[in-house]
PDB file of C-alpha atoms in Angstrom:
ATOM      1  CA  UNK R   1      63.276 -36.921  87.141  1.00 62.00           C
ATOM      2  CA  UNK R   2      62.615 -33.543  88.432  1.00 79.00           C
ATOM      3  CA  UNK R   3      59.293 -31.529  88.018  1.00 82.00           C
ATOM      4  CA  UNK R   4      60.176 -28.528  86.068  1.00 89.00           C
ATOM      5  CA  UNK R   5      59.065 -25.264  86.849  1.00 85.00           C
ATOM      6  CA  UNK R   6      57.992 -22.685  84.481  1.00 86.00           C
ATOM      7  CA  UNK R   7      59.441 -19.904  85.876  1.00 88.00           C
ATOM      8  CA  UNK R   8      63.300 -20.925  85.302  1.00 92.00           C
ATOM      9  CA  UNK R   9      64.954 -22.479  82.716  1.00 96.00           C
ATOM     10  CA  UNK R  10      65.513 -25.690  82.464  1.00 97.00           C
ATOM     11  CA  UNK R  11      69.180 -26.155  82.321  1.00 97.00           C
ATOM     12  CA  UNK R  12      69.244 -24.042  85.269  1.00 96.00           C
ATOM     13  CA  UNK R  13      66.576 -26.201  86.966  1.00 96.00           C
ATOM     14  CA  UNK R  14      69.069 -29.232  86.020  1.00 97.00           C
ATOM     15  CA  UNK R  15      72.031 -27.725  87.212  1.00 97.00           C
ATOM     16  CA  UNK R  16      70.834 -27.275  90.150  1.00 95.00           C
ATOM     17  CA  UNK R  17      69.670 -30.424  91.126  1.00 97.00           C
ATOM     18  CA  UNK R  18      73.223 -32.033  89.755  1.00 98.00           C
ATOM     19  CA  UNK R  19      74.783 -29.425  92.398  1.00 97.00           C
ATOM     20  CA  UNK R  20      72.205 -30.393  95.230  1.00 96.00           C
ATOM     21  CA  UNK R  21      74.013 -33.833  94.576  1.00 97.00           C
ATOM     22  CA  UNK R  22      77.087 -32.896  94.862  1.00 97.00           C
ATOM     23  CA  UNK R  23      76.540 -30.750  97.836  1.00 96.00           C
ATOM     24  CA  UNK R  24      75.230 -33.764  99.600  1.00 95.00           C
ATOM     25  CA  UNK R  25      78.238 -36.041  98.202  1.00 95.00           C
ATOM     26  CA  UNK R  26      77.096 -37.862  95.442  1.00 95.00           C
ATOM     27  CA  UNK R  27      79.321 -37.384  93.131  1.00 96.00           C
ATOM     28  CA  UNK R  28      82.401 -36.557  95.679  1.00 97.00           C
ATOM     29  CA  UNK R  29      84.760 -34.028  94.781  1.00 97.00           C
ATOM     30  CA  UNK R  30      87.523 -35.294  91.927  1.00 98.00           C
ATOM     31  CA  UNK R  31      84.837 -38.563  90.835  1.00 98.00           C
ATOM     32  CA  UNK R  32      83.161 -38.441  87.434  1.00 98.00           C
ATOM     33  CA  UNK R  33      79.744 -37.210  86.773  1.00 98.00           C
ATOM     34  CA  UNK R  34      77.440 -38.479  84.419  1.00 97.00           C
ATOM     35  CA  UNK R  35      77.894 -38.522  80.889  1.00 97.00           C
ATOM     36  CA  UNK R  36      75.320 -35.870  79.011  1.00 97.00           C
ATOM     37  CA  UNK R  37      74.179 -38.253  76.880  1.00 97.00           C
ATOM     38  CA  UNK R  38      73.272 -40.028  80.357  1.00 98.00           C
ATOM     39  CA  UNK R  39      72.163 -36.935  81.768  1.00 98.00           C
ATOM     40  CA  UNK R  40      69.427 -35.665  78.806  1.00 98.00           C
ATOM     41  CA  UNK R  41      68.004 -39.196  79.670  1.00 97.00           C
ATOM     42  CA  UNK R  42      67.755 -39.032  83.029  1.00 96.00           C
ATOM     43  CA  UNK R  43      65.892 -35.587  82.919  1.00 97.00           C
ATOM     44  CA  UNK R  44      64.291 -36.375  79.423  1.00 96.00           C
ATOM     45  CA  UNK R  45      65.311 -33.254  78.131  1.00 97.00           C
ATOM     46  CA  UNK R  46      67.442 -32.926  75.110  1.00 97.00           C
ATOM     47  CA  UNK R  47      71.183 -33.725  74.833  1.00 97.00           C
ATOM     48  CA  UNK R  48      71.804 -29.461  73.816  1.00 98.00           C
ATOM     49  CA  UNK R  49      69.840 -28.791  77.275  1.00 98.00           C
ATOM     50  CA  UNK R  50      71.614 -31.777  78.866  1.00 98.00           C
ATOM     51  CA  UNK R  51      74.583 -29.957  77.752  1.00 98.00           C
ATOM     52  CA  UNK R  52      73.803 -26.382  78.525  1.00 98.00           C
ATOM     53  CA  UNK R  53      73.516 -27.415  82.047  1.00 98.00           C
ATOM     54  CA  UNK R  54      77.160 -28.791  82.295  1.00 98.00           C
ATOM     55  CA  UNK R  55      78.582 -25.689  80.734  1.00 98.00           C
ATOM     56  CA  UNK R  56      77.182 -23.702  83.203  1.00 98.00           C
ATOM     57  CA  UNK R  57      78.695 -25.792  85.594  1.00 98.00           C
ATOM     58  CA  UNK R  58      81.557 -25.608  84.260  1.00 98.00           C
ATOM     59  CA  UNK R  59      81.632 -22.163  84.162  1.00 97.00           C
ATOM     60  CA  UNK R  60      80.875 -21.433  88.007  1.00 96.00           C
ATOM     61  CA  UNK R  61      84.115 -23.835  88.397  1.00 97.00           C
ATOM     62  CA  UNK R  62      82.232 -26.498  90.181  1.00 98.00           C
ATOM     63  CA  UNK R  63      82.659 -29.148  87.398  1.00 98.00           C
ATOM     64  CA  UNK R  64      85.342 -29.306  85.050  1.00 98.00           C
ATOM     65  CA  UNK R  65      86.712 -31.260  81.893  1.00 97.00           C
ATOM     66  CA  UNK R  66      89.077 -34.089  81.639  1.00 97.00           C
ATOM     67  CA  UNK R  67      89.351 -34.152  78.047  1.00 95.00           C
ATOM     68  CA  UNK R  68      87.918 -37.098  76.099  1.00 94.00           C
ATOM     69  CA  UNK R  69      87.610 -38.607  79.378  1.00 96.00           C
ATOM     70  CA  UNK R  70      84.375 -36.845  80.907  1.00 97.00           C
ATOM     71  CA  UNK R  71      83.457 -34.236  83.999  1.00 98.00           C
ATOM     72  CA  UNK R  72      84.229 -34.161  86.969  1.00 98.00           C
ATOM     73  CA  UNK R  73      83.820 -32.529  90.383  1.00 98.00           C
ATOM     74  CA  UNK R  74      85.955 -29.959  91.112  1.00 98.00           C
ATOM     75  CA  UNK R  75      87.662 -29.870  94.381  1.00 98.00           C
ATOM     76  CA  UNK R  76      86.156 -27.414  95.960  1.00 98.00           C
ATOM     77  CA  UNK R  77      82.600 -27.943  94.237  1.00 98.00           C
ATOM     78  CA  UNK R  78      81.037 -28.121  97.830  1.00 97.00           C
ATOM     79  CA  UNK R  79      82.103 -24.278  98.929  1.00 97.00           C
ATOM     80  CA  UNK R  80      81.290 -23.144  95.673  1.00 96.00           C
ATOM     81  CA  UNK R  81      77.763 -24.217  95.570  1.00 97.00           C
ATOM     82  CA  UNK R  82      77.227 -22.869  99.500  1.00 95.00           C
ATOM     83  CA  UNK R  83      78.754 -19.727  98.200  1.00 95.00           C
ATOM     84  CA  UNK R  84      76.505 -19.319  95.422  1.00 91.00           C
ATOM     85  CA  UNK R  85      73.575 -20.610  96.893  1.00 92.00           C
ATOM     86  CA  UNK R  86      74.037 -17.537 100.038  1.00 94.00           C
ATOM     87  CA  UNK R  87      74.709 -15.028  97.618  1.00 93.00           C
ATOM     88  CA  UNK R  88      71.423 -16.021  95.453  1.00 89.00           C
ATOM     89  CA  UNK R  89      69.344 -15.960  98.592  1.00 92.00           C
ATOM     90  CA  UNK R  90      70.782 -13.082 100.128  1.00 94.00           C
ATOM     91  CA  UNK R  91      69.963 -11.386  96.723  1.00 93.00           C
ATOM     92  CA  UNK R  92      66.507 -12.705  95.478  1.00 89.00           C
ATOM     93  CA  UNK R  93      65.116 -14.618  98.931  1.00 92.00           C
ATOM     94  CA  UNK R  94      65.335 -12.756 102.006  1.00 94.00           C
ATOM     95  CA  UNK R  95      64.056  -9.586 101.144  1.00 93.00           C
ATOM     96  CA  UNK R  96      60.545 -11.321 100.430  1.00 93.00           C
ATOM     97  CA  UNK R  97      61.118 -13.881 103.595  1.00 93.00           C
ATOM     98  CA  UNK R  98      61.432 -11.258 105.916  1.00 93.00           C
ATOM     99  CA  UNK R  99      58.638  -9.262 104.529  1.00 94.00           C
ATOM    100  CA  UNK R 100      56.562 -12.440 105.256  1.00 95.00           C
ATOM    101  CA  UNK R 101      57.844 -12.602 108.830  1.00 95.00           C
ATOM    102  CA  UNK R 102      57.158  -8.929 109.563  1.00 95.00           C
ATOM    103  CA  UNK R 103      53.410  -8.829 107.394  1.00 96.00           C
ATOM    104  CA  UNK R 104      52.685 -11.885 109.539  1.00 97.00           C
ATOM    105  CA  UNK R 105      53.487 -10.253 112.981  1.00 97.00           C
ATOM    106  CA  UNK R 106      56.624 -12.738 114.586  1.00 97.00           C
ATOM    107  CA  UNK R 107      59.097 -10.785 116.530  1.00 96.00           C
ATOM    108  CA  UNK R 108      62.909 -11.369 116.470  1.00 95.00           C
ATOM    109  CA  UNK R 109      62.611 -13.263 119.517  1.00 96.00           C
ATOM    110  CA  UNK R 110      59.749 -15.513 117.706  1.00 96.00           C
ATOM    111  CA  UNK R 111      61.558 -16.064 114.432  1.00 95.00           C
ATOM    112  CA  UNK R 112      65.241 -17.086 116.424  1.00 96.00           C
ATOM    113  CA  UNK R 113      63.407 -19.735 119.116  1.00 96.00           C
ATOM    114  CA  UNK R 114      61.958 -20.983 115.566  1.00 95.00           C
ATOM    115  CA  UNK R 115      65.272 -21.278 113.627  1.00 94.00           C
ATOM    116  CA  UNK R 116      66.686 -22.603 116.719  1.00 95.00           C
ATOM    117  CA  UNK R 117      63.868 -25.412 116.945  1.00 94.00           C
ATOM    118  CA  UNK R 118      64.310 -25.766 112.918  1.00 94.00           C
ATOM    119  CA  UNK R 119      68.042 -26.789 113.692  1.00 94.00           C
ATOM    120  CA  UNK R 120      67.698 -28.543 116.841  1.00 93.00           C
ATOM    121  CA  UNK R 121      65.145 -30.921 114.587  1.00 93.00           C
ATOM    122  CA  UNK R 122      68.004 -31.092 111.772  1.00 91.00           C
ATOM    123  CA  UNK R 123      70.581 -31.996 114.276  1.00 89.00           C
ATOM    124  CA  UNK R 124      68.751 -35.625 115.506  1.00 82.00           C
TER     125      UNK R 124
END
């Protein structure tokens, strides 16, 4: 169960947490997702959100249908997400990221040696 926020809907907000799963592997590309019957019940939301969330999905090609058998992770689910998630940050995120930076006074220099330490950290 995810806490929803008020400020997206929540299909979207369901979507992407099925996609953070699949971007981490669970389910691989080409295995079965849940069901949405299984899916409204593990987000306690109703089946028609349940289902709004896999159509949307479907429609950014990163699930698709096997008919009467269920969804399933398209092959290349994993670029797709990465793709979509740069685009969305490129176009809503940075802009207000970097204004932080800058309002808060870190140089260049400041913000790389702290993305570098970031992935160093990552990397262990």
């Amino acid at each position: 169960m995810i806490n929803f926020d008020n400020n997206k809907p929540i299909y979207l907000q369901i979507a992407d947490d099925i996609t953070d799963h699949i971007a981490l592997g669970h389910p691989a590309p080409e295995e079965r997702i849940a069901s949405v019957r299984d899916i409204a019940a593990q987000y306690q939301v109703n089946a028609n959100t349940a289902m709004r969330s896999v159509e949307y999905l479907q429609s950014k090609d990163i699930i698709y249908n096997r008919r009467g058998i269920g969804y399933f992770v398209a092959a290349d689910a994993v670029q797709r997400i990465m793709i979509n998630r740069r685009e969305q940050f490129m176009n809503s995120e940075i802009d207000y990221f970097f204004n932080r930076l800058s309002m808060l006074g870190f140089s260049p220099d400041e913000v790389k040696e702290m993305f570098q330490n970031y992935i160093n950290k990552i990397e262990k």
